[in-house]
One Martini backbone bead per residue (centre of mass of N, CA, C, O) as a GRO file, in nm:
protein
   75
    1UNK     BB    1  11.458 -10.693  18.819
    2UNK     BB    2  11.692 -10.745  18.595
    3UNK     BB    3  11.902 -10.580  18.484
    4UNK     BB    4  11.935 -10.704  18.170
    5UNK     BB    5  11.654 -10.629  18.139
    6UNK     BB    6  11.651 -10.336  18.153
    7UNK     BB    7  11.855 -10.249  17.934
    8UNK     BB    8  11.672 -10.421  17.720
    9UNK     BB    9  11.433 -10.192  17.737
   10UNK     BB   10  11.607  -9.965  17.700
   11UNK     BB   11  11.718 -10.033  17.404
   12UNK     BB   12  11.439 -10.035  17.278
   13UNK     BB   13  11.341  -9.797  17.315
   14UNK     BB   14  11.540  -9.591  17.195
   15UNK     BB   15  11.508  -9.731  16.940
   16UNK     BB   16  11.259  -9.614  16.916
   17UNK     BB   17  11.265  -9.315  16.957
   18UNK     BB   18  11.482  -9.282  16.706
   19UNK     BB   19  11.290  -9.364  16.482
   20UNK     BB   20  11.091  -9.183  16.487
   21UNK     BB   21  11.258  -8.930  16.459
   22UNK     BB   22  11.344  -9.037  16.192
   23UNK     BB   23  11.080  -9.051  16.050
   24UNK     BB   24  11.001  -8.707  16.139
   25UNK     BB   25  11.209  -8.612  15.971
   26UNK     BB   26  11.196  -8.308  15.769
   27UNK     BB   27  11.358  -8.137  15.471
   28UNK     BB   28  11.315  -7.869  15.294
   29UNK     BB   29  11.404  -7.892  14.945
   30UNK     BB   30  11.584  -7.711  14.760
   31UNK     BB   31  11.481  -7.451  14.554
   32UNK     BB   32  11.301  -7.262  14.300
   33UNK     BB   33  11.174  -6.939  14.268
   34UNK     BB   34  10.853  -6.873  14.019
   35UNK     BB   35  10.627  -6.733  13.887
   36UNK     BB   36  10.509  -6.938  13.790
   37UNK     BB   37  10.464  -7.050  14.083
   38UNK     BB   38  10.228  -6.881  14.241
   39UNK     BB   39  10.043  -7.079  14.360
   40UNK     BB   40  10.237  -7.183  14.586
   41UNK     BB   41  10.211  -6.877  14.681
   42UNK     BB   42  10.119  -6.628  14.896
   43UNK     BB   43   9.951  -6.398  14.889
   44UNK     BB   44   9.850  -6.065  14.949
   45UNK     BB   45   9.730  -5.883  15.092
   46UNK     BB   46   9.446  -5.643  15.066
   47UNK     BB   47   9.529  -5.414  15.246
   48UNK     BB   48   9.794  -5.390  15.082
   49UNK     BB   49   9.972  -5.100  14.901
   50UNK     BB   50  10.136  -5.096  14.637
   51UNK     BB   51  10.145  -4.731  14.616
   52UNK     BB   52  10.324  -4.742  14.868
   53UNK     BB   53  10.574  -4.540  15.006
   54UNK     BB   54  10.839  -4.513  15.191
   55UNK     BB   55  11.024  -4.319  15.410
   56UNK     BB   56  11.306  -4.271  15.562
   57UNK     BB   57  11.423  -4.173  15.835
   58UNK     BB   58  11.686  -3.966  15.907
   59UNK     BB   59  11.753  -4.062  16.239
   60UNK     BB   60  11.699  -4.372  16.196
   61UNK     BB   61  11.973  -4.364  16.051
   62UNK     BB   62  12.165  -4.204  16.266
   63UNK     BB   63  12.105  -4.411  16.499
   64UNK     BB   64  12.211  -4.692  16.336
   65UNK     BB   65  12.474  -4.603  16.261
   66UNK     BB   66  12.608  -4.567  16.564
   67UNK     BB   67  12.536  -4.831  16.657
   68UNK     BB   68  12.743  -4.945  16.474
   69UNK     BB   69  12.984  -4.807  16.553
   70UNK     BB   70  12.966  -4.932  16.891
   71UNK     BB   71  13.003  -5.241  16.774
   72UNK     BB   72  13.283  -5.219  16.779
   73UNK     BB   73  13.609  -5.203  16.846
   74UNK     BB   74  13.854  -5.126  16.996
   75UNK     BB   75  14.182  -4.947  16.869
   0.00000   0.00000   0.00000
C-alpha cells in the first residue's frame, strides 16, 4: 500500500472518529431548578425521615478543626 494511500484512510478514519465525538458530545444546559417542576427531580427515599435530626459530635468538629489548622502553611 503506498504511503499516500495510507495517510488518506488515516485521514478520514480521524476525521470519522472526531465527527462521532462531536456528534455524541451532549452538555446540559445550566437551569434554575423550582418547586414548580418538582416532577422531573427525584423525590426523597421512603427510608428517610425527615424528622430526624443529627448533632454533630463535638470531638468530630475539633478533629477537622485542627485537620484544616495543619492544612496551612507554615510562615
Amino acid at each position: 500500500m503506498k504511503l499516500e494511500i495510507a495517510r488518506g484512510l488515516f485521514l478520514i478514519l480521524a476525521l470519522a472518529v472526531a465527527t462521532a465525538a462531536a456528534a455524541a458530545w451532549e452538555e446540559p444546559r445550566p437551569q434554575v431548578l423550582s418547586k414548580v417542576d418538582s416532577a422531573a427531580q427525584c423525590p426523597p427515599p421512603r427510608v428517610v425521615k425527615s424528622q430526624t435530626t443529627a448533632t454533630p459530635d463535638q470531638d468530630l468538629l475539633l478533629f477537622l478543626f485542627g485537620m484544616s489548622q495543619g492544612l496551612r502553611p507554615q510562615s
